Every structure is written in C-alpha cells, then in structure tokens.
Amino acid sequence: MQKQALIIIDLQKEYATTGQLPLTGIEQAVDNAAQVLEAARAQGMPVFHIRHEFLDPDIPFFRPNTEAVEILEKVAPQGQEPVIVKNHVNAFRDTNLKQLLDEQDIKKLIIVGAMSHMCVDAAVRAAADFGYEVTVLHDACATLDLEFDGVKTPAPEVHAAMMAAFEFGYGQVISTQDYLNS
C-alpha cells in the first residue's frame, strides 16, 4: 500500500462566515475536513496544513499577522503537524511541501480545503503533475460565486465544474463518507 498524507488547504478564518471572503458551504466543508483529520490522526497518517498569506499590501485579504489567516479551530494543527505558509495560489510553489512529502516517501494525497476553483485546483493539478496519486474529497471543499464578462456562476456550479475537471484528468473525486468507509 502506498504511503499517503492528508493535505488541508487554506481552511482559514478569512473564508468563514465572519471573514471577508465567506464561502458557500464552508461550515459543512470544515466539518467534513475535521472528520477526515480525526481519522488521519487515528491512523497515524501524516497531515500537512496549508495556510495562505498574501505579501502584497495592496491585496486586502489574507494579510500576515492578522486573525484572518488563522486556521479554523476545527481543523487546527496539533503536535508536530507542519503548517506550510504559502504566498501563491499553488501550495507547491516556493514552499517546501514537495520536499516534506518526498522525505516521507508519500505517494498518495488526500486533498480537502478552499477554494475549490483556486488553491485546491492548483494543488491538485501540481500534485498530479508531480506524479502523486490524488484523491479529492468533494464535500470537504468549498468555493464562492464567480462572475466573468457579465456571466454569473453560482458556487455549486463552480464547485461541480472543478470536481468534474479533477475527476476527468487529475485523480479520484469522492465524498467524505465514501472515503471514511473505504
């Protein structure tokens, strides 16, 4: 059996209902991620927490040293679980995530987090490109409504499109319960 790890991406206060970027379905996604985190800890599976911080002072979100960048309590790191701070959308870019995974000979990644169409997307695609086997837990991820060129796309449709793309070319996409029951 391949060694696997749980990657929790950007489940931070900025995305909570009280944050500046509240996501559709964030509460359920965090609850599901918490279940997966509990199971991973019980199994002794390595857990990696990803925390986003923008360094550009013109970006009003995810500012370093603010409450907004704190990881939500239900999925907060414990013990020696690493927290990888990223300054770009992709959790692998300019971080030591790949190095830490490779040092532990991890071949399979279970990915949960936010936002489905941004940081989860970038991490899933990069992980697959690096040769990791990827599983995304669709109901442990969240996103928000998007608009482009006058076309408004509701969060559930954004999320579904991302999950379909992952399943088409990047890995397995399953529910939290299916994962926990496997």
Backbone as a printed PyTorch tensor [residue, N CA C, xyz], in Angstrom:
tensor([[[  0.8430,  -1.1950,   0.0000],
         [  0.0000,   0.0000,   0.0000],
         [  0.8770,   1.2420,   0.0000]],

        [[  0.5400,   2.1810,  -0.8300],
         [  1.3170,   3.4150,  -0.9270],
         [  1.1060,   4.2810,   0.3110]],

        [[  2.1860,   4.9160,   0.7380],
         [  2.0790,   5.8200,   1.8790],
         [  1.3300,   7.0750,   1.4410]],

        [[  0.3740,   7.5020,   2.2790],
         [ -0.4560,   8.6380,   1.9180],
         [ -0.4320,   9.7060,   3.0010]],

        [[ -0.8700,  10.9000,   2.6140],
         [ -0.9320,  12.0360,   3.5330],
         [ -2.1900,  12.8340,   3.2590]],

        [[ -2.6450,  13.5240,   4.2970],
         [ -3.7700,  14.4420,   4.1850],
         [ -3.2300,  15.8540,   4.0270]],

        [[ -3.7240,  16.5490,   3.0100],
         [ -3.3630,  17.9500,   2.7790],
         [ -4.6290,  18.7830,   3.0040]],

        [[ -4.5600,  19.7030,   3.9620],
         [ -5.6920,  20.5850,   4.2640],
         [ -5.3130,  21.9840,   3.7900]],

        [[ -6.0230,  22.4700,   2.7910],
         [ -5.6480,  23.7170,   2.1280],
         [ -6.5220,  24.8870,   2.5770]],

        [[ -5.9120,  25.8590,   3.1890],
         [ -6.4910,  27.1970,   3.4260],
         [ -7.8420,  27.2110,   4.1340]],

        [[ -8.0670,  26.3250,   5.0560],
         [ -9.3010,  26.4100,   5.8460],
         [ -9.0430,  27.4030,   6.9670]],

        [[ -9.1360,  28.6710,   6.5890],
         [ -8.7550,  29.7920,   7.4380],
         [ -9.9490,  30.6860,   7.7390]],

        [[ -9.8000,  31.5110,   8.7470],
         [-10.8820,  32.3830,   9.2050],
         [-11.3590,  33.3530,   8.1290]],

        [[-10.5040,  33.7090,   7.1870],
         [-10.9030,  34.6180,   6.1050],
         [-12.0840,  34.0640,   5.3140]],

        [[-12.1760,  32.7120,   5.2310],
         [-13.2440,  32.0690,   4.4650],
         [-14.4840,  31.7410,   5.2930]],

        [[-14.4270,  31.9300,   6.6050],
         [-15.5810,  31.6440,   7.4630],
         [-16.6870,  32.6570,   7.2030]],

        [[-17.8510,  32.3860,   7.7260],
         [-18.9830,  33.2940,   7.5130],
         [-18.7050,  34.6780,   8.0900]],

        [[-17.7710,  34.7940,   9.0120],
         [-17.4100,  36.0850,   9.5950],
         [-16.2180,  36.7260,   8.8960]],

        [[-15.6270,  36.0490,   7.9150],
         [-14.4670,  36.5770,   7.2090],
         [-14.8430,  37.4890,   6.0590]],

        [[-13.8250,  38.0260,   5.3920],
         [-14.0660,  38.9150,   4.2550],
         [-14.4500,  38.1640,   2.9830]],

        [[-14.1390,  36.8670,   2.9360],
         [-14.4450,  36.0500,   1.7550],
         [-15.2270,  34.7980,   2.1650]],

        [[-16.4250,  34.9710,   2.7030],
         [-17.1680,  33.7830,   3.1450],
         [-17.5300,  32.8890,   1.9580]],

        [[-17.2940,  31.6100,   2.1310],
         [-17.5360,  30.6540,   1.0590],
         [-18.8700,  29.9490,   1.2370]],

        [[-19.4740,  29.6130,   0.1260],
         [-20.7020,  28.8290,   0.1420],
         [-20.3760,  27.4220,   0.6440]],

        [[-21.0800,  26.9940,   1.6760],
         [-20.8840,  25.6430,   2.1910],
         [-19.6420,  25.4470,   3.0360]],

        [[-19.0420,  26.5290,   3.5030],
         [-17.7890,  26.3970,   4.2560],
         [-17.9710,  25.6090,   5.5470]],

        [[-19.0960,  25.7840,   6.2340],
         [-19.2860,  25.0760,   7.5010],
         [-19.2850,  23.5720,   7.2880]],

        [[-20.0160,  23.0990,   6.2860],
         [-20.0660,  21.6610,   6.0170],
         [-18.7110,  21.1490,   5.5460]],

        [[-18.0320,  21.9190,   4.7240],
         [-16.7030,  21.5080,   4.2590],
         [-15.7470,  21.3650,   5.4320]],

        [[-15.7770,  22.3050,   6.3570],
         [-14.8900,  22.2450,   7.5220],
         [-15.2710,  21.0670,   8.4180]],

        [[-16.5650,  20.8520,   8.6210],
         [-16.9910,  19.6970,   9.4220],
         [-16.5080,  18.3930,   8.8030]],

        [[-16.6300,  18.2670,   7.4910],
         [-16.1540,  17.0600,   6.8140],
         [-14.6430,  16.9360,   6.8870]],

        [[-13.9490,  18.0410,   6.6870],
         [-12.4830,  18.0180,   6.8010],
         [-12.0640,  17.6170,   8.2100]],

        [[-12.7910,  18.0640,   9.2090],
         [-12.4760,  17.7090,  10.5980],
         [-12.6270,  16.2070,  10.8280]],

        [[-13.6440,  15.6040,  10.2220],
         [-13.8160,  14.1500,  10.3320],
         [-12.6360,  13.4120,   9.6960]],

        [[-12.2270,  13.8810,   8.5460],
         [-11.1050,  13.2510,   7.8400],
         [ -9.8100,  13.4480,   8.6390]],

        [[ -9.6470,  14.6310,   9.1950],
         [ -8.4680,  14.9130,  10.0140],
         [ -8.4220,  13.9910,  11.2300]],

        [[ -9.5500,  13.8150,  11.8950],
         [ -9.6060,  12.9240,  13.0570],
         [ -9.2260,  11.4940,  12.6660]],

        [[ -9.7490,  11.0280,  11.5350],
         [ -9.4310,   9.6840,  11.0640],
         [ -7.9540,   9.5640,  10.7010]],

        [[ -7.4110,  10.5770,  10.0570],
         [ -5.9900,  10.5530,   9.6850],
         [ -5.1130,  10.4780,  10.9370]],

        [[ -5.4360,  11.2790,  11.9180],
         [ -4.6570,  11.2480,  13.1690],
         [ -4.7490,   9.8780,  13.8390]],

        [[ -5.9410,   9.2980,  13.8510],
         [ -6.1330,   7.9830,  14.4810],
         [ -5.3180,   6.9030,  13.7730]],

        [[ -5.1330,   7.0680,  12.4570],
         [ -4.3730,   6.0980,  11.6630],
         [ -2.8730,   6.3950,  11.6570]],

        [[ -2.4810,   7.5260,  12.2270],
         [ -1.0760,   7.9250,  12.1760],
         [ -0.6480,   8.4380,  10.8140]],

        [[ -1.6120,   8.8600,  10.0050],
         [ -1.3120,   9.3870,   8.6740],
         [ -0.7050,  10.7790,   8.8020]],

        [[  0.3290,  11.0780,   8.0530],
         [  0.8760,  12.4380,   8.0620],
         [ -0.1650,  13.4520,   7.5860]],

        [[ -0.1740,  14.5970,   8.2500],
         [ -1.1130,  15.6780,   7.9410],
         [ -0.3010,  16.9350,   7.6720]],

        [[ -0.6350,  17.6250,   6.6010],
         [  0.0220,  18.8770,   6.2440],
         [ -1.0330,  19.9660,   6.1320]],

        [[ -0.8600,  21.0200,   6.8960],
         [ -1.7730,  22.1570,   6.8740],
         [ -1.1740,  23.2410,   5.9870]],

        [[ -1.9600,  23.7620,   5.0800],
         [ -1.5200,  24.8390,   4.2030],
         [ -2.2440,  26.1060,   4.6440]],

        [[ -1.4690,  27.1820,   4.8160],
         [ -2.0490,  28.4650,   5.2310],
         [ -1.5980,  29.5470,   4.2520]],

        [[ -2.5690,  30.2670,   3.7160],
         [ -2.2690,  31.3080,   2.7390],
         [ -2.0560,  32.6570,   3.4140]],

        [[ -1.0450,  33.3800,   2.9300],
         [ -0.8090,  34.7700,   3.3200],
         [ -0.3400,  35.5240,   2.0870]],

        [[ -1.0070,  36.6320,   1.7900],
         [ -0.5540,  37.4800,   0.6890],
         [  0.4750,  38.4610,   1.2330]],

        [[  1.5620,  38.6460,   0.5110],
         [  2.5960,  39.6010,   0.9190],
         [  2.3860,  40.9770,   0.3130]],

        [[  1.5820,  41.0470,  -0.7460],
         [  1.3060,  42.3110,  -1.4220],
         [  0.3730,  43.1560,  -0.5500]],

        [[  0.8300,  44.3110,  -0.0720],
         [ -0.0070,  45.1310,   0.8180],
         [ -1.2520,  45.6950,   0.1300]],

        [[ -1.3140,  45.6400,  -1.1990],
         [ -2.4880,  46.1280,  -1.9250],
         [ -3.6260,  45.1100,  -1.9480]],

        [[ -3.3400,  43.8790,  -1.5670],
         [ -4.3820,  42.8480,  -1.5200],
         [ -4.9660,  42.8520,  -0.1070]],

        [[ -6.2720,  43.1000,   0.0080],
         [ -6.8740,  43.2770,   1.3330],
         [ -7.2200,  41.9810,   2.0710]],

        [[ -6.8720,  40.8420,   1.5030],
         [ -7.2180,  39.5600,   2.1000],
         [ -5.9740,  38.8150,   2.5520]],

        [[ -6.1480,  37.9210,   3.5030],
         [ -5.0770,  37.0350,   3.9620],
         [ -3.8050,  37.7930,   4.3060]],

        [[ -3.9690,  38.8610,   5.0500],
         [ -2.8120,  39.6620,   5.4440],
         [ -2.0690,  38.9720,   6.5810]],

        [[ -0.7440,  38.8850,   6.4610],
         [  0.0440,  38.2600,   7.5260],
         [ -0.2130,  38.9320,   8.8740]],

        [[ -0.0840,  38.1360,   9.9250],
         [ -0.2060,  38.6200,  11.3050],
         [ -1.5870,  39.1800,  11.6240]],

        [[ -2.6120,  38.6660,  10.9420],
         [ -3.9880,  39.0450,  11.2650],
         [ -4.7500,  37.7820,  11.6530]],

        [[ -5.8740,  37.9780,  12.3090],
         [ -6.7230,  36.8500,  12.6960],
         [ -7.2410,  36.1090,  11.4650]],

        [[ -7.4060,  36.8180,  10.3700],
         [ -7.9600,  36.2300,   9.1470],
         [ -7.1400,  35.0560,   8.6210]],

        [[ -5.8500,  35.0470,   8.8420],
         [ -5.0090,  33.9670,   8.3150],
         [ -4.9390,  32.7600,   9.2440]],

        [[ -5.5360,  32.8590,  10.4130],
         [ -5.5050,  31.7350,  11.3430],
         [ -6.3270,  30.5690,  10.7890]],

        [[ -5.8340,  29.3710,  11.0170],
         [ -6.5440,  28.1660,  10.5970],
         [ -7.7430,  27.9750,  11.5150]],

        [[ -8.8620,  27.5860,  10.9380],
         [-10.0900,  27.3860,  11.7100],
         [ -9.8790,  26.3170,  12.7880]],

        [[-10.4520,  26.5520,  13.9290],
         [-10.2090,  25.7160,  15.1090],
         [-10.5140,  24.2380,  14.8810]],

        [[-11.5830,  23.9230,  14.1740],
         [-11.9660,  22.5190,  13.9700],
         [-10.9110,  21.7130,  13.2190]],

        [[-10.0640,  22.3980,  12.4560],
         [ -9.0270,  21.6990,  11.6790],
         [ -7.6310,  22.2280,  12.0110]],

        [[ -7.4960,  22.8030,  13.1810],
         [ -6.2200,  23.3960,  13.5880],
         [ -5.1540,  22.3200,  13.7810]],

        [[ -3.9090,  22.6730,  13.4910],
         [ -2.8110,  21.7240,  13.6650],
         [ -2.6230,  21.3410,  15.1350]],

        [[ -2.1350,  20.1250,  15.3150],
         [ -1.7830,  19.6420,  16.6430],
         [ -0.3820,  19.0590,  16.5960]],

        [[  0.2910,  19.1120,  17.7410],
         [  1.5960,  18.4650,  17.8540],
         [  2.5760,  18.9490,  16.8040]],

        [[  3.1590,  17.9810,  16.1200],
         [  4.1970,  18.2790,  15.1300],
         [  3.6790,  18.3860,  13.7030]],

        [[  2.3630,  18.4890,  13.5220],
         [  1.8290,  18.6080,  12.1660],
         [  2.3210,  19.9060,  11.5430]],

        [[  3.0020,  19.8000,  10.3980],
         [  3.5550,  21.0100,   9.7890],
         [  2.4910,  21.9400,   9.2190]],

        [[  2.7750,  23.2240,   9.3280],
         [  1.9690,  24.2670,   8.6930],
         [  2.8510,  24.9060,   7.6340]],

        [[  2.4370,  24.7930,   6.4020],
         [  3.1990,  25.3570,   5.2900],
         [  2.5230,  26.6590,   4.8860]],

        [[  3.2380,  27.7480,   5.0350],
         [  2.7080,  29.0580,   4.6610],
         [  3.0590,  29.3040,   3.2040]],

        [[  2.0210,  29.6160,   2.4260],
         [  2.2450,  29.8930,   1.0120],
         [  1.8240,  31.3250,   0.7080]],

        [[  2.4540,  31.8810,  -0.3020],
         [  2.1500,  33.2440,  -0.7290],
         [  1.6050,  33.2880,  -2.1490]],

        [[  1.3720,  32.1250,  -2.7210],
         [  0.8310,  31.9910,  -4.0740],
         [ -0.3490,  31.0330,  -4.0240]],

        [[ -1.0760,  30.9470,  -5.0930],
         [ -2.2350,  30.0560,  -5.1560],
         [ -1.8160,  28.6020,  -4.9890]],

        [[ -0.7480,  28.2000,  -5.6250],
         [ -0.2860,  26.8150,  -5.6230],
         [  0.5110,  26.5150,  -4.3540]],

        [[  0.0840,  25.5270,  -3.5820],
         [  0.7550,  25.1580,  -2.3320],
         [  2.1590,  24.6070,  -2.5450]],

        [[  2.4770,  24.1980,  -3.7580],
         [  3.8080,  23.6790,  -4.0450],
         [  4.7890,  24.7850,  -4.4510]],

        [[  4.2680,  25.9240,  -4.8910],
         [  5.1250,  26.9930,  -5.4100],
         [  5.8420,  27.7320,  -4.2740]],

        [[  7.1570,  27.7230,  -4.3380],
         [  8.0030,  28.4340,  -3.3760],
         [  7.7520,  28.0040,  -1.9340]],

        [[  7.3930,  26.7280,  -1.7390],
         [  7.2590,  26.1630,  -0.3960],
         [  8.0640,  24.8630,  -0.3470]],

        [[  8.1280,  24.2750,   0.8360],
         [  8.8350,  23.0040,   0.9830],
         [  7.8680,  21.8140,   1.0210]],

        [[  6.6430,  21.9900,   0.5380],
         [  5.6590,  20.9140,   0.5820],
         [  6.1560,  19.6610,  -0.1280]],

        [[  6.6040,  19.7690,  -1.3560],
         [  7.0540,  18.5820,  -2.0890],
         [  8.2310,  17.9220,  -1.3750]],

        [[  9.1400,  18.7140,  -0.8830],
         [ 10.2950,  18.1610,  -0.1620],
         [  9.8360,  17.3560,   1.0580]],

        [[  8.9090,  17.9050,   1.8250],
         [  8.4170,  17.2030,   3.0140],
         [  7.6970,  15.9120,   2.6390]],

        [[  6.9060,  15.9470,   1.5850],
         [  6.2200,  14.7380,   1.1270],
         [  7.2240,  13.6870,   0.6680]],

        [[  8.1920,  14.1050,  -0.1090],
         [  9.1830,  13.1670,  -0.6360],
         [ 10.0680,  12.5980,   0.4700]],

        [[ 10.3950,  13.3960,   1.4760],
         [ 11.2010,  12.9050,   2.6020],
         [ 10.5060,  11.7690,   3.3340]],

        [[  9.1760,  11.7750,   3.3130],
         [  8.4120,  10.7230,   3.9780],
         [  7.9450,   9.6430,   3.0030]],

        [[  8.4230,   9.7100,   1.7630],
         [  8.0910,   8.7430,   0.7200],
         [  6.5810,   8.6290,   0.4930]],

        [[  5.9010,   9.7560,   0.5630],
         [  4.4560,   9.7970,   0.3490],
         [  4.1740,   9.8000,  -1.1470]],

        [[  3.2480,   8.9350,  -1.5440],
         [  2.9090,   8.7800,  -2.9560],
         [  1.4630,   9.1530,  -3.2620]],

        [[  0.6190,   9.1820,  -2.2260],
         [ -0.8080,   9.4220,  -2.4210],
         [ -1.2450,  10.5660,  -1.5240]],

        [[ -2.0330,  11.5050,  -2.0880],
         [ -2.5040,  12.6630,  -1.3410],
         [ -4.0210,  12.6800,  -1.2770]],

        [[ -4.5370,  12.9210,  -0.0870],
         [ -5.9500,  13.1660,   0.1370],
         [ -6.0470,  14.6770,   0.3140]],

        [[ -6.8220,  15.3440,  -0.5180],
         [ -6.8580,  16.8110,  -0.5140],
         [ -8.2500,  17.3120,  -0.1730]],

        [[ -8.2790,  18.2680,   0.7760],
         [ -9.5060,  18.9660,   1.1700],
         [ -9.1620,  20.4390,   1.3050]],

        [[-10.1790,  21.3100,   1.2870],
         [ -9.8950,  22.7100,   1.5630],
         [-10.6310,  23.7050,   0.7040]],

        [[ -9.9870,  24.8670,   0.5630],
         [-10.6150,  26.0070,  -0.1040],
         [ -9.5620,  26.7890,  -0.9020]],

        [[ -9.9910,  27.4760,  -1.8730],
         [-11.2290,  27.4240,  -2.6150],
         [-11.0940,  26.3720,  -3.7130]],

        [[-12.1940,  25.7100,  -3.9950],
         [-12.1810,  24.6370,  -4.9950],
         [-11.5760,  25.0920,  -6.3130]],

        [[-11.9310,  26.2960,  -6.7500],
         [-11.5240,  26.7620,  -8.0850],
         [-10.1690,  27.4710,  -8.0870]],

        [[ -9.5370,  27.6100,  -6.9440],
         [ -8.2560,  28.3240,  -6.9010],
         [ -7.1660,  27.4500,  -6.2800]],

        [[ -7.0210,  27.5180,  -4.9810],
         [ -5.8930,  26.8630,  -4.3210],
         [ -6.0120,  25.3460,  -4.3270]],

        [[ -7.2340,  24.8210,  -4.1830],
         [ -7.4050,  23.3740,  -4.2900],
         [ -7.0780,  22.9540,  -5.7240]],

        [[ -7.5960,  23.6710,  -6.6880],
         [ -7.3220,  23.3850,  -8.0930],
         [ -5.8160,  23.3630,  -8.3780]],

        [[ -5.1250,  24.3930,  -7.9700],
         [ -3.6830,  24.4840,  -8.2440],
         [ -2.9150,  23.3390,  -7.5990]],

        [[ -3.2710,  22.9990,  -6.3610],
         [ -2.5640,  21.9240,  -5.6540],
         [ -2.8540,  20.5670,  -6.2850]],

        [[ -4.0990,  20.3250,  -6.6450],
         [ -4.4620,  19.0450,  -7.2610],
         [ -3.7020,  18.8610,  -8.5700]],

        [[ -3.7100,  19.8720,  -9.4040],
         [ -3.0420,  19.7480, -10.7000],
         [ -1.5240,  19.6050, -10.5400]],

        [[ -0.9480,  20.3850,  -9.6440],
         [  0.5020,  20.2710,  -9.4130],
         [  0.8480,  18.9000,  -8.8560]],

        [[  0.0680,  18.4340,  -7.8960],
         [  0.3390,  17.1250,  -7.2990],
         [  0.3020,  16.0290,  -8.3570]],

        [[ -0.7170,  16.0600,  -9.1970],
         [ -0.8100,  15.0670, -10.2690],
         [  0.3690,  15.1960, -11.2260]],

        [[  0.7510,  16.4150, -11.5610],
         [  1.8950,  16.6260, -12.4470],
         [  3.1980,  16.1170, -11.8340]],

        [[  3.3030,  16.1830, -10.5100],
         [  4.4880,  15.6530,  -9.8120],
         [  4.4410,  14.1410,  -9.6540]],

        [[  3.3320,  13.5200, -10.0550],
         [  3.2470,  12.0710, -10.0160],
         [  2.5760,  11.4880,  -8.7840]],

        [[  2.0170,  12.3300,  -7.9290],
         [  1.2870,  11.8130,  -6.7770],
         [ -0.0690,  11.2800,  -7.2270]],

        [[ -0.5470,  10.2460,  -6.5650],
         [ -1.9170,   9.7850,  -6.7500],
         [ -2.7920,  10.6990,  -5.9000]],

        [[ -3.8200,  11.2870,  -6.4950],
         [ -4.6100,  12.3170,  -5.8230],
         [ -6.0560,  11.8610,  -5.6300]],

        [[ -6.5510,  12.0850,  -4.4150],
         [ -7.9700,  11.9090,  -4.1110],
         [ -8.4730,  13.2100,  -3.5100]],

        [[ -9.5350,  13.7490,  -4.0940],
         [-10.1640,  14.9710,  -3.5910],
         [-11.4900,  14.5790,  -2.9500]],

        [[-11.7140,  15.0790,  -1.7450],
         [-12.9840,  14.8460,  -1.0650],
         [-13.8760,  16.0490,  -1.3540]],

        [[-14.7770,  15.8700,  -2.2980],
         [-15.5270,  16.9970,  -2.8580],
         [-16.3550,  17.7440,  -1.8280]],

        [[-16.8810,  17.0550,  -0.8420],
         [-17.7250,  17.7310,   0.1440],
         [-16.9380,  18.2400,   1.3500]],

        [[-15.6160,  18.1850,   1.2430],
         [-14.7340,  18.7890,   2.2370],
         [-13.9750,  19.9490,   1.5940]],

        [[-14.5480,  20.4740,   0.5210],
         [-14.0110,  21.6370,  -0.1930],
         [-15.1460,  22.6490,  -0.3750]],

        [[-14.7870,  23.9100,  -0.5340],
         [-15.7980,  24.9560,  -0.7200],
         [-15.2630,  26.0400,  -1.6470]],

        [[-16.2090,  26.8130,  -2.1900],
         [-15.8500,  27.9060,  -3.0810],
         [-16.9010,  29.0100,  -2.9800]],

        [[-16.9020,  29.9180,  -3.9310],
         [-17.8760,  31.0060,  -3.9220],
         [-18.3880,  31.2760,  -5.3240]],

        [[-19.4100,  32.1290,  -5.4100],
         [-19.9510,  32.5160,  -6.7110],
         [-18.8710,  33.2700,  -7.4820]],

        [[-18.8700,  33.0950,  -8.7880],
         [-17.9260,  33.8020,  -9.6430],
         [-18.6750,  34.5720, -10.7160]],

        [[-18.0170,  35.6110, -11.2280],
         [-18.5760,  36.3650, -12.3450],
         [-17.4500,  36.6950, -13.3090]],

        [[-17.7380,  36.5070, -14.5940],
         [-16.7960,  36.8730, -15.6370],
         [-17.5670,  37.3570, -16.8490]],

        [[-17.2010,  38.5130, -17.3340],
         [-17.7720,  39.0600, -18.5620],
         [-19.3000,  39.0810, -18.5250]],

        [[-19.8230,  39.4300, -17.3610],
         [-21.2600,  39.5350, -17.1980],
         [-21.9830,  38.2280, -16.9300]],

        [[-21.2560,  37.1330, -16.8940],
         [-21.8610,  35.8350, -16.6200],
         [-21.6030,  35.4790, -15.1660]],

        [[-22.6870,  35.2770, -14.4160],
         [-22.5860,  34.9100, -13.0080],
         [-22.7460,  33.3980, -12.8800]],

        [[-21.8190,  32.7890, -12.1540],
         [-21.8600,  31.3480, -11.9570],
         [-21.9600,  31.0720, -10.4570]],

        [[-23.0430,  30.4370, -10.0300],
         [-23.2100,  30.1380,  -8.6040],
         [-22.1620,  29.1490,  -8.0960]],

        [[-21.8040,  29.2850,  -6.8420],
         [-20.7690,  28.4470,  -6.2270],
         [-20.9720,  26.9500,  -6.4640]],

        [[-22.1940,  26.4070,  -6.3200],
         [-22.3380,  24.9680,  -6.5650],
         [-21.9360,  24.5530,  -7.9850]],

        [[-22.1710,  25.4290,  -8.9560],
         [-21.7810,  25.1120, -10.3300],
         [-20.2730,  25.2560, -10.5270]],

        [[-19.6740,  26.2580,  -9.9050],
         [-18.2170,  26.4140,  -9.9450],
         [-17.5680,  25.1610,  -9.3630]],

        [[-18.0650,  24.7760,  -8.1890],
         [-17.5270,  23.6080,  -7.4870],
         [-17.6730,  22.3420,  -8.3310]],

        [[-18.8580,  22.1350,  -8.8900],
         [-19.0980,  20.9390,  -9.7060],
         [-18.1860,  20.9010, -10.9250]],

        [[-17.9790,  22.0490, -11.5530],
         [-17.0890,  22.0980, -12.7210],
         [-15.6610,  21.7200, -12.3370]],

        [[-15.2120,  22.2060, -11.1910],
         [-13.8470,  21.8790, -10.7490],
         [-13.7220,  20.3920, -10.4450]],

        [[-14.7010,  19.8450,  -9.7340],
         [-14.6430,  18.4250,  -9.3800],
         [-14.6790,  17.5570, -10.6320]],

        [[-15.4840,  17.9620, -11.6160],
         [-15.5440,  17.2180, -12.8710],
         [-14.1940,  17.2500, -13.5840]],

        [[-13.5410,  18.3990, -13.5650],
         [-12.2190,  18.5120, -14.1950],
         [-11.1940,  17.6380, -13.4700]],

        [[-11.2380,  17.6430, -12.1310],
         [-10.2980,  16.7890, -11.3840],
         [-10.5120,  15.3250, -11.7400]],

        [[-11.7750,  14.9170, -11.7260],
         [-12.0920,  13.5180, -11.9830],
         [-11.7340,  13.1170, -13.4140]],

        [[-11.8760,  14.0610, -14.3290],
         [-11.5710,  13.7820, -15.7320],
         [-10.0770,  13.5350, -15.9550]],

        [[ -9.2350,  14.3270, -15.2950],
         [ -7.8300,  14.2110, -15.6470],
         [ -6.8080,  14.2400, -14.5310]],

        [[ -7.2380,  14.3300, -13.2670],
         [ -6.2370,  14.5270, -12.2240],
         [ -6.3020,  13.5720, -11.0510]],

        [[ -7.3980,  12.8750, -10.8770],
         [ -7.4550,  11.9640,  -9.7420],
         [ -8.8640,  11.5130,  -9.4510]],

        [[ -8.9950,  10.9120,  -8.3090],
         [-10.2810,  10.4080,  -7.8460],
         [-11.0000,  11.5050,  -7.0660]],

        [[-12.3060,  11.6110,  -7.2390],
         [-13.1300,  12.5640,  -6.5010],
         [-14.2410,  11.7670,  -5.8330]],

        [[-14.2500,  11.8010,  -4.4850],
         [-15.2500,  11.0410,  -3.7380],
         [-15.7530,  11.8700,  -2.5600]],

        [[-16.8010,  11.3720,  -1.9210],
         [-17.3500,  12.0540,  -0.7480],
         [-16.5470,  11.7010,   0.4960]],

        [[-16.7210,  12.5000,   1.5060],
         [-16.0660,  12.2300,   2.7920],
         [-16.4960,  10.8700,   3.3260]],

        [[-17.7900,  10.5800,   3.3050],
         [-18.2670,   9.2970,   3.8460],
         [-17.7260,   8.1180,   3.0640]],

        [[-17.6840,   8.2280,   1.7390],
         [-17.1020,   7.1300,   0.9460],
         [-15.6370,   6.9390,   1.2980]],

        [[-14.9340,   8.0160,   1.4940],
         [-13.5290,   7.9050,   1.8850],
         [-13.3910,   7.2590,   3.2600]],

        [[-14.1650,   7.7410,   4.2270],
         [-14.0590,   7.2080,   5.5890],
         [-14.4980,   5.7510,   5.6680]],

        [[-15.4110,   5.3350,   4.7980],
         [-15.8990,   3.9540,   4.8020],
         [-15.0040,   3.0050,   4.0100]],

        [[-14.0090,   3.5380,   3.3140],
         [-13.1620,   2.6690,   2.4760],
         [-12.0440,   2.0230,   3.2690]]])
